[in-house]
Amino acid sequence: MTDSILIIDFGSQVTQLIARRVREAGVYCEIHPFQLAAAAFLKLKPKAVILSGGPASVTSPGSPRAPQDVFDAGVPILSICYGQQTTAVQLGGVVEGGHAAEFGRADVEIKHDSALFDGVWSVGKRYPVWMSHGDRVTQLPSGFTVKATSENAPFAVATDEARRIYTTMFHPEVVHTPDGAKLISNFVHKIAGLKSDWTMAAYRREMVAKIRKQVGKGRVICGLSGGVDSSVAAVLIHEAIGEQLTCVFVDHGLMRHAEAEQVVGMFRDTYNIPLVHVDASRQFLDALAGISDPEAKRKTIGRHFIEVFEAEAKKIGGAEFLAQGTLYPDVIESVSFTGGPSVTIKSHHNVGGLPERMNMKLVEPLRELFKDEVRALGRELGLPEAFVGRHPFPGPGLAIRIPGDITPEKLDILRKADAIYLDEIRKAGLYDQIWQAFAVLLPVRTVGVMGDGRTYDHVLALRAVTSVDGMTADFYPFDMAFLGRAATRIINEVRGVNRVVYDVTSKPPGTIEWE
């Protein structure tokens, strides 16, 4: 294992972004909640530690703290927002509430040089950052000096460079702090002295060896959804154990245009991976009839997926291992901020875990990776760019892009309209600039006039968002000419739609899926 950094999570909604920035700097890291951080520190033996922000107030009784072992070990520490405050209190400083808060954009003024600023910020200049705090440090621990201030944070950056402890009141991990990634890179490379040896080529070699050791001569069955995650997992496992792997593709009839055919063709023809294709679309549509609540749809799809998958697994027989495309965010989210591990294992359909009665050992070769790293691994494995670079698609598929009842007629309308929309995006050369784009068939009809006739048909909403990190999203600013072309094609070519609207809402930190 390469050198690593431990990130102690105090519950910030953007803690995952810290890990992404560290990994972008080419260094392996893990996130662990503060309750489990002491054990993680002993096991991981990290070369540096980062303390995240969090929603609690350091001044409240029983508020979270970092393990004292972290401070005693002498490893470099970067403490962010709440992390700065608990660092100050634990080392003898003072934090108070009741002062003016800072939420959103602020400017910091650099007062003194620091290794954290090397090549990024200069003394006497001001730089934009992103703040999110109510309390503030009012007295620094012994040995700390102020390096930067803001209007409402007199200790916006405070460091004890002899002990290599660096604290910031702002969030360097978010894109709203333009130079934040460079500051984190300075901490990782120039302060902690770590090399950029976290690469997908190295990960591929390491994981192939791990899979071979775990599986031995056993057989593995993989639930293939057709998405990037499960597909990359399947190709990686196949590289490791070859014919010992069998993939089961449960086609629930809710995929985008021609996707089922593409999945079957790629795995059978291109990679020659044993694949069982189960067309269960009728079963799923019958089960979804009359269900309009999105969560009920997810649970229904999940339940029937499990039934179909389990039946096929029994037919195959002899498999000791179950492969899943579990990602690192799933692992992080499966640990409660206030409790222990969740009993829910995220399946590749995002609709629930497989039952314990299957009694199979899990093979999860992607559980240390973020989504962008999975794409990079897919490229490393040689998967086609058109497949690896596809926009995210929810496990329940088109079911949650049809608010209300689902019918074959509605699915046909949505599938055709969505294909046209994506085709126009590709023709305009915009596909790779957009994080996710899709159509939604709204549960309303409207009167319209087409030619010399009056219509009473569906309204279709188009959605497209940009995102740097997958945590926040903003709508893509199409020009009216593009929207006009896309809407005209959809209305002319898709029977059942007479009006198209464009969704221009943005998303704060959290899911970017629109349901």
Short mmCIF file of C-alpha atoms in Angstrom, two decimals:
data_model
loop_
_atom_site.label_atom_id
_atom_site.label_comp_id
_atom_site.label_asym_id
_atom_site.label_seq_id
_atom_site.Cartn_x
_atom_site.Cartn_y
_atom_site.Cartn_z
CA MET A 1 0.00 0.00 0.00
CA THR A 2 1.23 3.49 -0.83
CA ASP A 3 1.60 6.26 1.76
CA SER A 4 -1.74 7.66 2.85
CA ILE A 5 -3.62 10.51 4.51
CA LEU A 6 -6.40 10.08 7.06
CA ILE A 7 -9.36 12.47 6.81
CA ILE A 8 -11.34 12.73 10.04
CA ASP A 9 -14.96 13.55 9.29
CA PHE A 10 -16.90 15.79 11.65
CA GLY A 11 -20.04 15.66 9.51
CA SER A 12 -19.41 18.29 6.84
CA GLN A 13 -21.51 17.86 3.72
CA VAL A 14 -18.38 18.44 1.61
CA THR A 15 -15.90 16.12 3.38
CA GLN A 16 -15.78 13.92 0.30
CA LEU A 17 -14.39 16.87 -1.63
CA ILE A 18 -11.33 16.91 0.63
CA ALA A 19 -10.62 13.33 -0.37
CA ARG A 20 -11.11 14.16 -4.03
CA ARG A 21 -8.62 17.02 -3.83
CA VAL A 22 -6.06 14.81 -2.09
CA ARG A 23 -6.46 12.09 -4.68
CA GLU A 24 -6.27 14.64 -7.48
CA ALA A 25 -2.85 15.41 -6.01
CA GLY A 26 -1.98 11.75 -6.57
CA VAL A 27 -2.08 10.60 -2.94
CA TYR A 28 -4.25 7.88 -1.41
CA CYS A 29 -6.54 8.88 1.46
CA GLU A 30 -9.42 7.51 3.50
CA ILE A 31 -12.31 9.20 5.30
CA HIS A 32 -13.34 7.98 8.75
CA PRO A 33 -15.92 9.50 11.14
CA PHE A 34 -14.50 11.07 14.27
CA GLN A 35 -15.97 8.30 16.45
CA LEU A 36 -13.85 5.69 14.64
CA ALA A 37 -10.84 7.87 13.90
CA ALA A 38 -8.60 6.58 16.69
CA ALA A 39 -8.80 3.01 15.41
CA ALA A 40 -8.40 4.15 11.81
CA PHE A 41 -5.30 6.17 12.75
CA LEU A 42 -3.67 3.11 14.31
CA LYS A 43 -4.58 0.83 11.41
CA LEU A 44 -3.81 3.17 8.51
CA LYS A 45 -0.64 4.70 9.97
CA PRO A 46 -1.10 7.82 7.81
CA LYS A 47 1.68 10.21 6.91
CA ALA A 48 -0.66 13.18 7.50
CA VAL A 49 -4.14 13.94 8.85
CA ILE A 50 -6.85 16.36 7.72
CA LEU A 51 -9.69 17.42 10.03
CA SER A 52 -12.90 18.31 8.20
CA GLY A 53 -15.55 20.90 8.86
CA GLY A 54 -18.81 20.03 10.56
CA PRO A 55 -22.20 21.34 11.70
CA ALA A 56 -21.62 21.17 15.47
CA SER A 57 -20.49 24.01 17.73
CA VAL A 58 -17.21 23.40 19.52
CA THR A 59 -18.64 25.35 22.45
CA SER A 60 -21.47 22.84 23.00
CA PRO A 61 -21.04 20.14 25.66
CA GLY A 62 -20.16 16.79 24.12
CA SER A 63 -19.26 18.23 20.70
CA PRO A 64 -16.93 16.10 18.54
CA ARG A 65 -13.18 16.03 19.10
CA ALA A 66 -10.20 14.58 17.27
CA PRO A 67 -8.26 11.72 18.92
CA GLN A 68 -5.44 13.09 21.06
CA ASP A 69 -3.12 10.50 19.48
CA VAL A 70 -3.28 12.48 16.24
CA PHE A 71 -1.79 15.56 17.88
CA ASP A 72 0.74 13.54 19.87
CA ALA A 73 2.05 11.62 16.85
CA GLY A 74 3.74 14.63 15.27
CA VAL A 75 2.34 14.02 11.79
CA PRO A 76 1.39 17.06 9.66
CA ILE A 77 -2.19 18.20 10.28
CA LEU A 78 -4.50 20.36 8.16
CA SER A 79 -7.57 21.51 10.11
CA ILE A 80 -10.51 23.02 8.20
CA CYS A 81 -13.32 25.16 9.70
CA TYR A 82 -14.71 23.05 12.57
CA GLY A 83 -11.39 21.23 12.42
CA GLN A 84 -9.61 24.51 13.13
CA GLN A 85 -11.86 25.19 16.07
CA THR A 86 -11.48 21.80 17.73
CA THR A 87 -7.73 21.93 17.10
CA ALA A 88 -7.59 25.29 18.88
CA VAL A 89 -9.63 24.07 21.88
CA GLN A 90 -7.78 20.76 22.19
CA LEU A 91 -4.39 22.49 22.15
CA GLY A 92 -5.29 25.20 24.68
CA GLY A 93 -6.91 27.95 22.63
CA VAL A 94 -10.37 29.50 22.93
CA VAL A 95 -13.41 29.39 20.63
CA GLU A 96 -16.45 31.61 21.16
CA GLY A 97 -19.88 32.00 19.65
CA GLY A 98 -21.91 35.17 19.37
CA HIS A 99 -19.66 36.90 16.85
CA ALA A 100 -20.56 37.88 13.29
CA ALA A 101 -20.84 34.76 11.14
CA GLU A 102 -19.45 34.23 7.65
CA PHE A 103 -21.36 32.12 5.15
CA GLY A 104 -20.42 32.20 1.50
CA ARG A 105 -17.79 34.19 -0.33
CA ALA A 106 -15.22 36.17 1.64
CA ASP A 107 -11.76 37.60 1.01
CA VAL A 108 -8.68 36.72 3.04
CA GLU A 109 -5.69 39.03 3.36
CA ILE A 110 -2.30 37.34 3.61
CA LYS A 111 -0.32 38.70 6.57
CA HIS A 112 2.72 36.41 6.66
CA ASP A 113 4.33 33.73 4.50
CA SER A 114 3.52 30.07 5.07
CA ALA A 115 4.52 26.80 3.45
CA LEU A 116 0.81 26.38 2.76
CA PHE A 117 0.86 29.44 0.45
CA ASP A 118 4.06 28.57 -1.42
CA GLY A 119 3.66 29.54 -5.08
CA VAL A 120 -0.03 30.33 -4.57
CA TRP A 121 -0.59 33.37 -2.34
CA SER A 122 1.58 36.40 -1.59
CA VAL A 123 1.85 38.58 1.50
CA GLY A 124 -0.22 41.76 1.37
CA LYS A 125 -2.68 40.52 -1.26
CA ARG A 126 -6.32 39.46 -0.94
CA TYR A 127 -7.86 36.27 -2.30
CA PRO A 128 -11.43 34.89 -2.52
CA VAL A 129 -12.38 31.92 -0.33
CA TRP A 130 -15.56 30.17 0.83
CA MET A 131 -16.55 30.50 4.49
CA SER A 132 -19.18 28.63 6.48
CA HIS A 133 -18.94 29.34 10.21
CA GLY A 134 -20.75 30.92 13.11
CA ASP A 135 -18.23 30.42 15.94
CA ARG A 136 -14.68 31.75 15.75
CA VAL A 137 -11.31 31.19 17.37
CA THR A 138 -10.61 34.11 19.72
CA GLN A 139 -7.37 32.90 21.29
CA LEU A 140 -4.78 30.76 19.55
CA PRO A 141 -2.92 27.94 21.30
CA SER A 142 0.71 28.49 22.23
CA GLY A 143 3.02 28.29 19.23
CA PHE A 144 0.45 29.39 16.65
CA THR A 145 0.70 32.56 14.55
CA VAL A 146 -1.81 34.28 12.30
CA LYS A 147 -1.06 33.96 8.59
CA ALA A 148 -4.26 35.40 7.07
CA THR A 149 -7.39 37.24 8.20
CA SER A 150 -10.85 38.02 6.84
CA GLU A 151 -13.47 40.53 7.87
CA ASN A 152 -15.09 38.16 10.38
CA ALA A 153 -12.30 35.64 10.96
CA PRO A 154 -9.24 37.19 12.63
CA PHE A 155 -7.55 33.79 12.41
CA ALA A 156 -8.61 32.80 8.86
CA VAL A 157 -5.31 30.92 8.59
CA ALA A 158 -3.29 30.13 11.70
CA THR A 159 -0.35 27.74 11.85
CA ASP A 160 2.22 26.18 14.11
CA GLU A 161 4.81 25.43 11.47
CA ALA A 162 7.25 23.93 13.94
CA ARG A 163 4.70 21.21 14.71
CA ARG A 164 3.41 21.26 11.10
CA ILE A 165 -0.16 22.07 12.13
CA TYR A 166 -2.02 24.24 9.61
CA THR A 167 -5.55 25.52 10.19
CA THR A 168 -7.99 27.40 7.95
CA MET A 169 -11.35 28.90 8.81
CA PHE A 170 -12.42 28.68 5.15
CA HIS A 171 -13.01 25.58 3.01
CA PRO A 172 -10.14 25.01 0.52
CA GLU A 173 -11.78 21.84 -0.80
CA VAL A 174 -14.74 23.53 -2.55
CA VAL A 175 -14.52 25.03 -6.03
CA HIS A 176 -15.72 28.35 -4.60
CA THR A 177 -12.20 28.75 -3.14
CA PRO A 178 -10.39 29.10 -6.49
CA ASP A 179 -6.89 28.31 -5.19
CA GLY A 180 -8.04 25.73 -2.65
CA ALA A 181 -6.83 22.66 -4.54
CA LYS A 182 -3.35 24.22 -4.79
CA LEU A 183 -3.28 24.86 -1.04
CA ILE A 184 -4.21 21.22 -0.38
CA SER A 185 -1.57 20.11 -2.87
CA ASN A 186 1.00 22.18 -0.97
CA PHE A 187 -0.01 20.47 2.26
CA VAL A 188 0.18 17.04 0.67
CA HIS A 189 3.46 17.44 -1.21
CA LYS A 190 5.51 20.26 0.32
CA ILE A 191 4.48 19.90 3.96
CA ALA A 192 3.73 16.17 4.31
CA GLY A 193 6.31 15.26 1.65
CA LEU A 194 4.16 12.64 -0.08
CA LYS A 195 4.69 11.51 -3.67
CA SER A 196 2.04 11.34 -6.39
CA ASP A 197 1.96 7.56 -6.59
CA TRP A 198 -1.82 7.01 -6.50
CA THR A 199 -2.45 6.07 -10.15
CA MET A 200 -5.02 3.92 -11.91
CA ALA A 201 -2.29 1.76 -13.45
CA ALA A 202 -0.98 0.95 -9.97
CA TYR A 203 -4.50 0.45 -8.63
CA ARG A 204 -5.30 -1.93 -11.48
CA ARG A 205 -2.26 -4.11 -10.76
CA GLU A 206 -2.90 -4.11 -7.02
CA MET A 207 -6.60 -4.94 -7.37
CA VAL A 208 -6.06 -7.76 -9.89
CA ALA A 209 -3.70 -9.39 -7.41
CA LYS A 210 -6.20 -8.88 -4.54
CA ILE A 211 -9.08 -10.39 -6.54
CA ARG A 212 -7.02 -13.45 -7.45
CA LYS A 213 -6.00 -13.94 -3.84
CA GLN A 214 -9.56 -13.49 -2.51
CA VAL A 215 -11.33 -15.68 -5.09
CA GLY A 216 -8.74 -18.38 -5.66
CA LYS A 217 -10.39 -21.01 -7.81
CA GLY A 218 -13.92 -19.99 -6.80
CA ARG A 219 -16.67 -18.68 -9.06
CA VAL A 220 -18.00 -15.13 -9.07
CA ILE A 221 -21.39 -13.86 -10.20
CA CYS A 222 -21.73 -10.18 -11.03
CA GLY A 223 -24.97 -8.22 -11.15
CA LEU A 224 -24.51 -6.11 -14.26
CA SER A 225 -26.73 -3.04 -14.54
CA GLY A 226 -25.21 -1.65 -17.72
CA GLY A 227 -23.87 1.38 -15.88
CA VAL A 228 -20.24 2.43 -15.70
CA ASP A 229 -19.62 1.18 -12.16
CA SER A 230 -20.73 -2.43 -12.49
CA SER A 231 -19.26 -2.65 -16.00
CA VAL A 232 -15.80 -1.49 -14.92
CA ALA A 233 -15.96 -3.87 -11.95
CA ALA A 234 -16.87 -6.76 -14.26
CA VAL A 235 -14.07 -6.07 -16.76
CA LEU A 236 -11.51 -5.74 -13.96
CA ILE A 237 -12.64 -8.99 -12.31
CA HIS A 238 -12.62 -10.76 -15.67
CA GLU A 239 -9.03 -9.64 -16.20
CA ALA A 240 -8.15 -11.19 -12.86
CA ILE A 241 -10.01 -14.52 -13.03
CA GLY A 242 -11.31 -14.93 -16.58
CA GLU A 243 -13.98 -17.61 -17.06
CA GLN A 244 -14.55 -17.91 -13.32
CA LEU A 245 -16.79 -14.84 -13.68
CA THR A 246 -20.38 -14.89 -14.94
CA CYS A 247 -22.35 -11.66 -15.35
CA VAL A 248 -26.12 -11.45 -15.01
CA PHE A 249 -27.75 -8.51 -16.77
CA VAL A 250 -31.29 -7.96 -15.50
CA ASP A 251 -33.02 -5.84 -18.14
CA HIS A 252 -35.88 -4.11 -16.32
CA GLY A 253 -37.13 -2.32 -19.43
CA LEU A 254 -36.39 1.11 -17.96
CA MET A 255 -33.11 1.88 -19.70
CA ARG A 256 -32.37 4.57 -22.26
CA HIS A 257 -32.70 4.01 -26.00
CA ALA A 258 -30.73 0.95 -27.25
CA GLU A 259 -28.72 0.64 -24.00
CA ALA A 260 -29.60 -2.99 -23.35
CA GLU A 261 -28.35 -3.97 -26.80
CA GLN A 262 -25.15 -1.97 -26.30
CA VAL A 263 -24.41 -3.68 -22.99
CA VAL A 264 -24.98 -7.16 -24.35
CA GLY A 265 -22.90 -6.42 -27.45
CA MET A 266 -19.97 -4.99 -25.51
CA PHE A 267 -19.71 -7.80 -22.99
CA ARG A 268 -20.36 -10.71 -25.31
CA ASP A 269 -18.68 -9.50 -28.48
CA THR A 270 -15.92 -7.15 -27.35
CA TYR A 271 -14.84 -8.74 -24.07
CA ASN A 272 -16.20 -12.27 -24.48
CA ILE A 273 -17.34 -12.27 -20.86
CA PRO A 274 -19.91 -14.96 -19.96
CA LEU A 275 -23.21 -13.08 -19.77
CA VAL A 276 -26.75 -14.09 -18.90
CA HIS A 277 -29.24 -11.57 -20.32
CA VAL A 278 -32.63 -11.69 -18.60
CA ASP A 279 -35.40 -9.67 -20.24
CA ALA A 280 -37.69 -9.06 -17.27
CA SER A 281 -39.25 -5.86 -18.59
CA ARG A 282 -42.81 -7.19 -18.50
CA GLN A 283 -42.45 -8.31 -14.88
CA PHE A 284 -41.16 -4.89 -13.82
CA LEU A 285 -43.79 -2.92 -15.73
CA ASP A 286 -46.58 -5.05 -14.29
CA ALA A 287 -45.19 -4.55 -10.78
CA LEU A 288 -44.93 -0.77 -11.26
CA ALA A 289 -48.45 -0.33 -12.59
CA GLY A 290 -50.35 2.20 -10.47
CA ILE A 291 -47.33 3.23 -8.37
CA SER A 292 -46.51 6.95 -8.46
CA ASP A 293 -44.39 7.60 -5.34
CA PRO A 294 -40.67 7.73 -6.31
CA GLU A 295 -39.47 5.82 -3.25
CA ALA A 296 -42.14 3.17 -3.75
CA LYS A 297 -40.90 2.80 -7.32
CA ARG A 298 -37.32 2.33 -6.12
CA LYS A 299 -38.33 -0.28 -3.57
CA THR A 300 -40.50 -2.13 -6.07
CA ILE A 301 -37.73 -2.21 -8.65
CA GLY A 302 -35.25 -3.30 -5.98
CA ARG A 303 -37.47 -6.11 -4.75
CA HIS A 304 -38.08 -7.52 -8.21
CA PHE A 305 -34.44 -7.12 -9.20
CA ILE A 306 -33.47 -9.24 -6.21
CA GLU A 307 -36.06 -11.88 -7.12
CA VAL A 308 -34.88 -12.13 -10.74
CA PHE A 309 -31.19 -12.01 -9.86
CA GLU A 310 -31.53 -14.64 -7.15
CA ALA A 311 -33.41 -16.98 -9.50
CA GLU A 312 -30.70 -16.68 -12.15
CA ALA A 313 -27.95 -17.19 -9.58
CA LYS A 314 -29.56 -20.46 -8.56
CA LYS A 315 -29.68 -21.58 -12.20
CA ILE A 316 -25.98 -20.86 -12.62
CA GLY A 317 -25.08 -22.55 -9.33
CA GLY A 318 -21.74 -22.96 -7.64
CA ALA A 319 -20.89 -19.27 -7.25
CA GLU A 320 -19.32 -18.44 -3.90
CA PHE A 321 -18.74 -14.74 -4.55
CA LEU A 322 -20.98 -11.84 -5.49
CA ALA A 323 -19.38 -8.89 -7.33
CA GLN A 324 -20.79 -5.40 -6.88
CA GLY A 325 -19.80 -2.00 -8.23
CA THR A 326 -19.78 -0.38 -4.79
CA LEU A 327 -17.94 2.97 -4.80
CA TYR A 328 -16.12 4.81 -2.02
CA PRO A 329 -18.96 7.32 -1.44
CA ASP A 330 -21.22 4.33 -0.80
CA VAL A 331 -18.77 3.03 1.79
CA ILE A 332 -18.56 6.44 3.48
CA GLU A 333 -22.33 6.90 3.50
CA SER A 334 -22.87 3.40 4.93
CA VAL A 335 -21.29 4.59 8.19
CA SER A 336 -23.69 6.71 10.20
CA PHE A 337 -22.37 10.01 11.57
CA THR A 338 -23.86 9.18 14.95
CA GLY A 339 -23.74 5.41 14.89
CA GLY A 340 -22.02 2.39 13.43
CA PRO A 341 -22.11 0.72 10.05
CA SER A 342 -25.37 0.73 8.20
CA VAL A 343 -27.07 -2.58 7.55
CA THR A 344 -27.80 -1.49 3.99
CA ILE A 345 -25.34 -2.49 1.30
CA LYS A 346 -25.70 -0.34 -1.76
CA SER A 347 -26.47 -2.49 -4.78
CA HIS A 348 -25.58 -1.47 -8.29
CA HIS A 349 -29.19 -0.43 -8.81
CA ASN A 350 -29.23 2.08 -5.94
CA VAL A 351 -32.42 0.44 -4.76
CA GLY A 352 -31.33 -1.83 -1.92
CA GLY A 353 -28.93 -4.60 -1.02
CA LEU A 354 -29.10 -8.26 -1.88
CA PRO A 355 -30.54 -10.56 0.79
CA GLU A 356 -28.34 -12.30 3.34
CA ARG A 357 -29.91 -15.62 2.45
CA MET A 358 -27.80 -15.67 -0.72
CA ASN A 359 -24.87 -16.34 1.63
CA MET A 360 -22.19 -15.11 -0.76
CA LYS A 361 -18.92 -13.31 -0.09
CA LEU A 362 -18.64 -9.86 -1.63
CA VAL A 363 -16.06 -8.85 -4.23
CA GLU A 364 -16.03 -5.06 -4.44
CA PRO A 365 -12.99 -3.94 -6.43
CA LEU A 366 -14.13 -0.31 -6.73
CA ARG A 367 -14.93 0.36 -3.07
CA GLU A 368 -11.88 2.63 -2.70
CA LEU A 369 -12.70 4.78 -5.74
CA PHE A 370 -14.74 7.89 -6.49
CA LYS A 371 -16.82 8.09 -9.67
CA ASP A 372 -14.22 10.01 -11.67
CA GLU A 373 -11.59 7.47 -10.61
CA VAL A 374 -13.83 4.63 -11.82
CA ARG A 375 -13.98 6.33 -15.21
CA ALA A 376 -10.19 6.66 -15.21
CA LEU A 377 -9.88 2.96 -14.36
CA GLY A 378 -12.30 2.14 -17.17
CA ARG A 379 -10.04 3.99 -19.61
CA GLU A 380 -7.03 2.19 -18.16
CA LEU A 381 -8.84 -1.11 -18.86
CA GLY A 382 -9.58 -0.05 -22.44
CA LEU A 383 -13.35 0.43 -22.24
CA PRO A 384 -14.68 2.63 -25.08
CA GLU A 385 -14.70 6.34 -24.29
CA ALA A 386 -18.30 6.61 -25.47
CA PHE A 387 -19.21 4.19 -22.71
CA VAL A 388 -16.87 5.35 -19.92
CA GLY A 389 -17.80 9.01 -20.43
CA ARG A 390 -21.56 8.49 -20.39
CA HIS A 391 -23.64 10.73 -18.17
CA PRO A 392 -24.75 9.21 -14.84
CA PHE A 393 -27.98 7.23 -14.99
CA PRO A 394 -29.96 6.27 -11.88
CA GLY A 395 -30.44 2.60 -11.11
CA PRO A 396 -34.25 2.80 -11.29
CA GLY A 397 -33.78 4.25 -14.76
CA LEU A 398 -36.61 6.02 -16.52
CA ALA A 399 -39.03 5.05 -13.76
CA ILE A 400 -38.12 8.15 -11.73
CA ARG A 401 -38.10 10.36 -14.79
CA ILE A 402 -41.80 9.72 -15.26
CA PRO A 403 -43.52 11.27 -12.23
CA GLY A 404 -46.77 9.44 -11.65
CA ASP A 405 -47.93 6.19 -13.19
CA ILE A 406 -45.63 4.34 -15.61
CA THR A 407 -46.97 2.89 -18.83
CA PRO A 408 -45.33 1.43 -21.95
CA GLU A 409 -46.67 4.43 -23.91
CA LYS A 410 -45.00 6.93 -21.55
CA LEU A 411 -41.73 4.99 -21.61
CA ASP A 412 -41.75 5.00 -25.41
CA ILE A 413 -42.36 8.76 -25.51
CA LEU A 414 -39.65 9.51 -22.97
CA ARG A 415 -37.10 7.15 -24.50
CA LYS A 416 -37.49 8.72 -27.97
CA ALA A 417 -37.44 12.29 -26.67
CA ASP A 418 -34.41 11.65 -24.46
CA ALA A 419 -32.51 10.14 -27.39
CA ILE A 420 -33.22 13.19 -29.56
CA TYR A 421 -32.15 15.56 -26.78
CA LEU A 422 -28.84 13.76 -26.26
CA ASP A 423 -28.30 13.54 -30.02
CA GLU A 424 -28.64 17.32 -30.33
CA ILE A 425 -26.24 17.81 -27.41
CA ARG A 426 -23.66 15.60 -29.11
CA LYS A 427 -24.11 17.33 -32.46
CA ALA A 428 -23.51 20.67 -30.75
CA GLY A 429 -20.29 19.32 -29.22
CA LEU A 430 -21.58 19.90 -25.69
CA TYR A 431 -21.87 16.38 -24.29
CA ASP A 432 -18.54 16.36 -22.44
CA GLN A 433 -19.16 19.86 -21.04
CA ILE A 434 -22.31 18.67 -19.29
CA TRP A 435 -22.30 16.45 -16.22
CA GLN A 436 -25.78 15.06 -16.77
CA ALA A 437 -28.59 15.72 -19.24
CA PHE A 438 -31.97 14.02 -19.52
CA ALA A 439 -35.64 14.47 -20.27
CA VAL A 440 -38.54 14.15 -17.82
CA LEU A 441 -42.09 13.39 -18.88
CA LEU A 442 -44.19 15.63 -16.65
CA PRO A 443 -47.51 14.37 -15.21
CA VAL A 444 -49.50 17.08 -17.00
CA ARG A 445 -51.03 17.58 -20.42
CA THR A 446 -51.60 20.82 -22.22
CA VAL A 447 -53.69 22.08 -25.10
CA GLY A 448 -51.70 23.06 -28.16
CA VAL A 449 -52.07 23.69 -31.87
CA MET A 450 -50.04 21.75 -34.41
CA GLY A 451 -50.66 22.68 -38.01
CA ASP A 452 -54.39 23.11 -38.40
CA GLY A 453 -55.32 20.81 -35.53
CA ARG A 454 -55.66 21.11 -31.81
CA THR A 455 -53.74 18.71 -29.58
CA TYR A 456 -53.93 17.67 -25.97
CA ASP A 457 -50.58 16.01 -25.23
CA HIS A 458 -47.73 15.67 -22.75
CA VAL A 459 -45.33 18.33 -21.54
CA LEU A 460 -41.66 17.34 -21.55
CA ALA A 461 -38.99 18.94 -19.34
CA LEU A 462 -35.34 19.02 -20.34
CA ARG A 463 -32.63 19.09 -17.69
CA ALA A 464 -28.86 19.65 -18.08
CA VAL A 465 -26.41 20.43 -15.30
CA THR A 466 -22.74 21.18 -14.96
CA SER A 467 -20.71 19.96 -12.02
CA VAL A 468 -17.03 19.88 -11.16
CA ASP A 469 -17.26 17.55 -8.19
CA GLY A 470 -20.67 15.87 -8.37
CA MET A 471 -21.64 17.49 -5.08
CA THR A 472 -23.11 20.73 -6.39
CA ALA A 473 -24.65 21.47 -9.76
CA ASP A 474 -25.80 24.38 -11.86
CA PHE A 475 -28.00 24.36 -14.96
CA TYR A 476 -26.22 24.44 -18.31
CA PRO A 477 -26.79 27.80 -20.07
CA PHE A 478 -27.97 26.60 -23.48
CA ASP A 479 -28.57 29.34 -26.02
CA MET A 480 -32.09 29.72 -27.34
CA ALA A 481 -31.09 28.46 -30.79
CA PHE A 482 -30.09 25.10 -29.32
CA LEU A 483 -33.24 24.82 -27.21
CA GLY A 484 -35.32 25.74 -30.24
CA ARG A 485 -33.73 22.99 -32.35
CA ALA A 486 -34.10 20.34 -29.65
CA ALA A 487 -37.71 21.27 -28.84
CA THR A 488 -38.71 21.40 -32.52
CA ARG A 489 -37.26 17.97 -33.22
CA ILE A 490 -38.94 16.43 -30.17
CA ILE A 491 -42.36 17.90 -30.98
CA ASN A 492 -42.09 16.91 -34.66
CA GLU A 493 -40.65 13.43 -34.17
CA VAL A 494 -42.22 12.19 -30.93
CA ARG A 495 -45.93 11.60 -31.08
CA GLY A 496 -47.55 12.54 -27.77
CA VAL A 497 -45.52 15.67 -26.89
CA ASN A 498 -46.72 19.17 -27.77
CA ARG A 499 -44.72 21.34 -25.38
CA VAL A 500 -41.10 21.35 -24.16
CA VAL A 501 -39.74 23.34 -21.18
CA TYR A 502 -36.19 23.75 -19.85
CA ASP A 503 -35.40 23.37 -16.14
CA VAL A 504 -33.03 26.09 -14.90
CA THR A 505 -32.86 25.24 -11.19
CA SER A 506 -29.51 24.69 -9.49
CA LYS A 507 -28.60 22.21 -6.81
CA PRO A 508 -26.87 22.92 -3.50
CA PRO A 509 -24.50 20.29 -2.04
CA GLY A 510 -26.18 16.92 -2.25
CA THR A 511 -27.68 14.79 -5.00
CA ILE A 512 -27.88 16.25 -8.47
CA GLU A 513 -30.57 13.85 -9.62
CA TRP A 514 -33.93 15.53 -10.25
CA GLU A 515 -36.97 13.42 -9.47
#
